[in-house]
Amino acid sequence: MQTSCSYTKKETHIVSFFGMNNELIKTVEVQNAELYMPYTPDNLKKYTFEGWYTDSDLTVEYEPQKVYYSFSLYSKWTGIYEGLDGYQYNTGVDETWYNTGAELPHGINYRST
């Protein structure tokens, strides 16, 4: 009696995560056709996580989808600064940091000119 065993490796894809300064922070292997929901990182000191984007210019927000190819996700962070009154303020949409790694100094009054 002859027995045989066959093994078929399932197709997988790599999702690459990029943080501030477009530095690679993590890769995840995902099964083909798996619905993928990315992780949510903890907020960083002085920054709030705003979401994952499919382009490095942070214009196309990632929508959970089935994975059929490898791709990259880029994190968007909004700067927070502590005012002279001791409260923390979100710098708002116009002051969003796009993967620059810049930090807002404490106690500085930013004004438009």
Short mmCIF file of the C-alpha atoms (twelve columns), coordinates in Angstrom:
data_MODEL
# 
_entry.id   MODEL 
# 
loop_
_atom_site.group_PDB 
_atom_site.id 
_atom_site.type_symbol 
_atom_site.label_atom_id 
_atom_site.label_alt_id 
_atom_site.label_comp_id 
_atom_site.label_asym_id 
_atom_site.label_seq_id 
_atom_site.Cartn_x 
_atom_site.Cartn_y 
_atom_site.Cartn_z 
_atom_site.pdbx_PDB_model_num 
ATOM 1   C CA . MET A 1   0.000   0.000  0.000  1 
ATOM 2   C CA . GLN A 2   1.423   3.327  -1.037 1 
ATOM 3   C CA . THR A 3   0.560   6.490  0.832  1 
ATOM 4   C CA . SER A 4   1.249   9.988  -0.267 1 
ATOM 5   C CA . CYS A 5   1.065   13.295 1.423  1 
ATOM 6   C CA . SER A 6   0.979   16.605 -0.312 1 
ATOM 7   C CA . TYR A 7   1.472   19.983 1.213  1 
ATOM 8   C CA . THR A 8   0.396   23.177 -0.434 1 
ATOM 9   C CA . LYS A 9   1.673   26.395 1.029  1 
ATOM 10  C CA . LYS A 10  -1.030  29.019 1.188  1 
ATOM 11  C CA . GLU A 11  -0.286  32.217 -0.644 1 
ATOM 12  C CA . THR A 12  0.575   35.099 1.670  1 
ATOM 13  C CA . HIS A 13  1.247   38.802 1.256  1 
ATOM 14  C CA . ILE A 14  3.219   41.324 3.290  1 
ATOM 15  C CA . VAL A 15  1.714   44.489 4.761  1 
ATOM 16  C CA . SER A 16  4.444   47.009 5.659  1 
ATOM 17  C CA . PHE A 17  3.780   49.738 8.234  1 
ATOM 18  C CA . PHE A 18  5.632   53.046 8.091  1 
ATOM 19  C CA . GLY A 19  5.722   55.567 10.926 1 
ATOM 20  C CA . MET A 20  7.043   59.085 11.281 1 
ATOM 21  C CA . ASN A 21  9.832   59.992 8.864  1 
ATOM 22  C CA . ASN A 22  8.578   57.097 6.712  1 
ATOM 23  C CA . GLU A 23  10.565  54.627 8.822  1 
ATOM 24  C CA . LEU A 24  9.547   50.987 8.521  1 
ATOM 25  C CA . ILE A 25  8.165   49.992 11.919 1 
ATOM 26  C CA . LYS A 26  6.544   46.626 11.314 1 
ATOM 27  C CA . THR A 27  5.657   44.013 8.693  1 
ATOM 28  C CA . VAL A 28  2.800   41.530 8.909  1 
ATOM 29  C CA . GLU A 29  2.237   38.404 6.842  1 
ATOM 30  C CA . VAL A 30  -1.398  38.068 5.730  1 
ATOM 31  C CA . GLN A 31  -3.130  35.093 4.099  1 
ATOM 32  C CA . ASN A 32  -4.430  35.599 0.566  1 
ATOM 33  C CA . ALA A 33  -8.055  36.864 0.528  1 
ATOM 34  C CA . GLU A 34  -8.013  37.531 4.290  1 
ATOM 35  C CA . LEU A 35  -9.962  40.596 5.435  1 
ATOM 36  C CA . TYR A 36  -7.243  42.688 7.036  1 
ATOM 37  C CA . MET A 37  -7.767  45.221 9.814  1 
ATOM 38  C CA . PRO A 38  -4.519  47.014 10.767 1 
ATOM 39  C CA . TYR A 39  -3.525  47.482 14.376 1 
ATOM 40  C CA . THR A 40  -3.923  50.818 16.132 1 
ATOM 41  C CA . PRO A 41  -0.667  52.011 17.696 1 
ATOM 42  C CA . ASP A 42  -0.561  53.700 21.068 1 
ATOM 43  C CA . ASN A 43  -0.446  57.486 20.924 1 
ATOM 44  C CA . LEU A 44  3.042   58.908 21.163 1 
ATOM 45  C CA . LYS A 45  4.053   61.638 23.548 1 
ATOM 46  C CA . LYS A 46  2.961   64.908 21.896 1 
ATOM 47  C CA . TYR A 47  1.090   63.116 19.052 1 
ATOM 48  C CA . THR A 48  -2.317  61.566 18.426 1 
ATOM 49  C CA . PHE A 49  -2.666  58.722 15.917 1 
ATOM 50  C CA . GLU A 50  -5.092  59.719 13.128 1 
ATOM 51  C CA . GLY A 51  -5.115  56.573 10.972 1 
ATOM 52  C CA . TRP A 52  -3.419  54.512 8.283  1 
ATOM 53  C CA . TYR A 53  -3.077  55.713 4.689  1 
ATOM 54  C CA . THR A 54  -2.150  53.878 1.498  1 
ATOM 55  C CA . ASP A 55  0.098   56.644 0.165  1 
ATOM 56  C CA . SER A 56  3.050   58.429 1.742  1 
ATOM 57  C CA . ASP A 57  1.369   61.817 1.116  1 
ATOM 58  C CA . LEU A 58  -1.448  60.663 3.450  1 
ATOM 59  C CA . THR A 59  -4.287  61.498 1.074  1 
ATOM 60  C CA . VAL A 60  -5.979  58.074 0.721  1 
ATOM 61  C CA . GLU A 61  -7.183  56.577 4.007  1 
ATOM 62  C CA . TYR A 62  -6.956  52.785 4.257  1 
ATOM 63  C CA . GLU A 63  -10.294 50.978 4.245  1 
ATOM 64  C CA . PRO A 64  -10.261 47.385 5.568  1 
ATOM 65  C CA . GLN A 65  -10.311 45.026 2.607  1 
ATOM 66  C CA . LYS A 66  -9.422  41.517 1.510  1 
ATOM 67  C CA . VAL A 67  -5.733  41.239 0.713  1 
ATOM 68  C CA . TYR A 68  -4.660  39.950 -2.710 1 
ATOM 69  C CA . TYR A 69  -1.207  41.593 -2.940 1 
ATOM 70  C CA . SER A 70  1.506   43.083 -0.722 1 
ATOM 71  C CA . PHE A 71  1.190   46.772 0.126  1 
ATOM 72  C CA . SER A 72  2.339   49.514 2.502  1 
ATOM 73  C CA . LEU A 73  0.465   51.617 5.045  1 
ATOM 74  C CA . TYR A 74  1.617   55.011 6.335  1 
ATOM 75  C CA . SER A 75  0.701   56.462 9.716  1 
ATOM 76  C CA . LYS A 76  -0.729  59.939 10.191 1 
ATOM 77  C CA . TRP A 77  -0.098  61.745 13.482 1 
ATOM 78  C CA . THR A 78  -1.409  65.087 14.722 1 
ATOM 79  C CA . GLY A 79  0.807   67.133 17.013 1 
ATOM 80  C CA . ILE A 80  -0.344  68.073 20.503 1 
ATOM 81  C CA . TYR A 81  1.198   70.855 22.526 1 
ATOM 82  C CA . GLU A 82  0.740   71.941 26.092 1 
ATOM 83  C CA . GLY A 83  -0.337  75.543 26.448 1 
ATOM 84  C CA . LEU A 84  0.776   77.970 29.116 1 
ATOM 85  C CA . ASP A 85  -2.445  77.160 30.990 1 
ATOM 86  C CA . GLY A 86  -1.346  73.514 31.381 1 
ATOM 87  C CA . TYR A 87  -3.974  72.082 29.024 1 
ATOM 88  C CA . GLN A 88  -3.079  69.991 26.008 1 
ATOM 89  C CA . TYR A 89  -4.294  71.192 22.637 1 
ATOM 90  C CA . ASN A 90  -4.646  69.371 19.354 1 
ATOM 91  C CA . THR A 91  -3.032  71.544 16.711 1 
ATOM 92  C CA . GLY A 92  -5.935  70.910 14.327 1 
ATOM 93  C CA . VAL A 93  -6.238  69.932 10.707 1 
ATOM 94  C CA . ASP A 94  -4.102  72.798 9.400  1 
ATOM 95  C CA . GLU A 95  -1.252  71.828 11.708 1 
ATOM 96  C CA . THR A 96  -1.232  68.067 11.061 1 
ATOM 97  C CA . TRP A 97  2.226   66.509 10.946 1 
ATOM 98  C CA . TYR A 98  2.710   64.301 7.920  1 
ATOM 99  C CA . ASN A 99  5.415   61.791 8.829  1 
ATOM 100 C CA . THR A 100 7.929   64.544 9.563  1 
ATOM 101 C CA . GLY A 101 8.811   63.646 13.135 1 
ATOM 102 C CA . ALA A 102 8.762   67.342 14.084 1 
ATOM 103 C CA . GLU A 103 7.927   68.292 17.663 1 
ATOM 104 C CA . LEU A 104 6.055   71.351 18.849 1 
ATOM 105 C CA . PRO A 105 7.927   73.274 21.547 1 
ATOM 106 C CA . HIS A 106 6.075   73.815 24.837 1 
ATOM 107 C CA . GLY A 107 4.625   77.246 25.531 1 
ATOM 108 C CA . ILE A 108 5.079   78.682 22.040 1 
ATOM 109 C CA . ASN A 109 2.239   80.787 20.657 1 
ATOM 110 C CA . TYR A 110 1.772   79.922 16.974 1 
ATOM 111 C CA . ARG A 111 0.101   82.607 14.876 1 
ATOM 112 C CA . SER A 112 -0.692  82.994 11.213 1 
ATOM 113 C CA . THR A 113 0.973   85.945 9.549  1 
# 
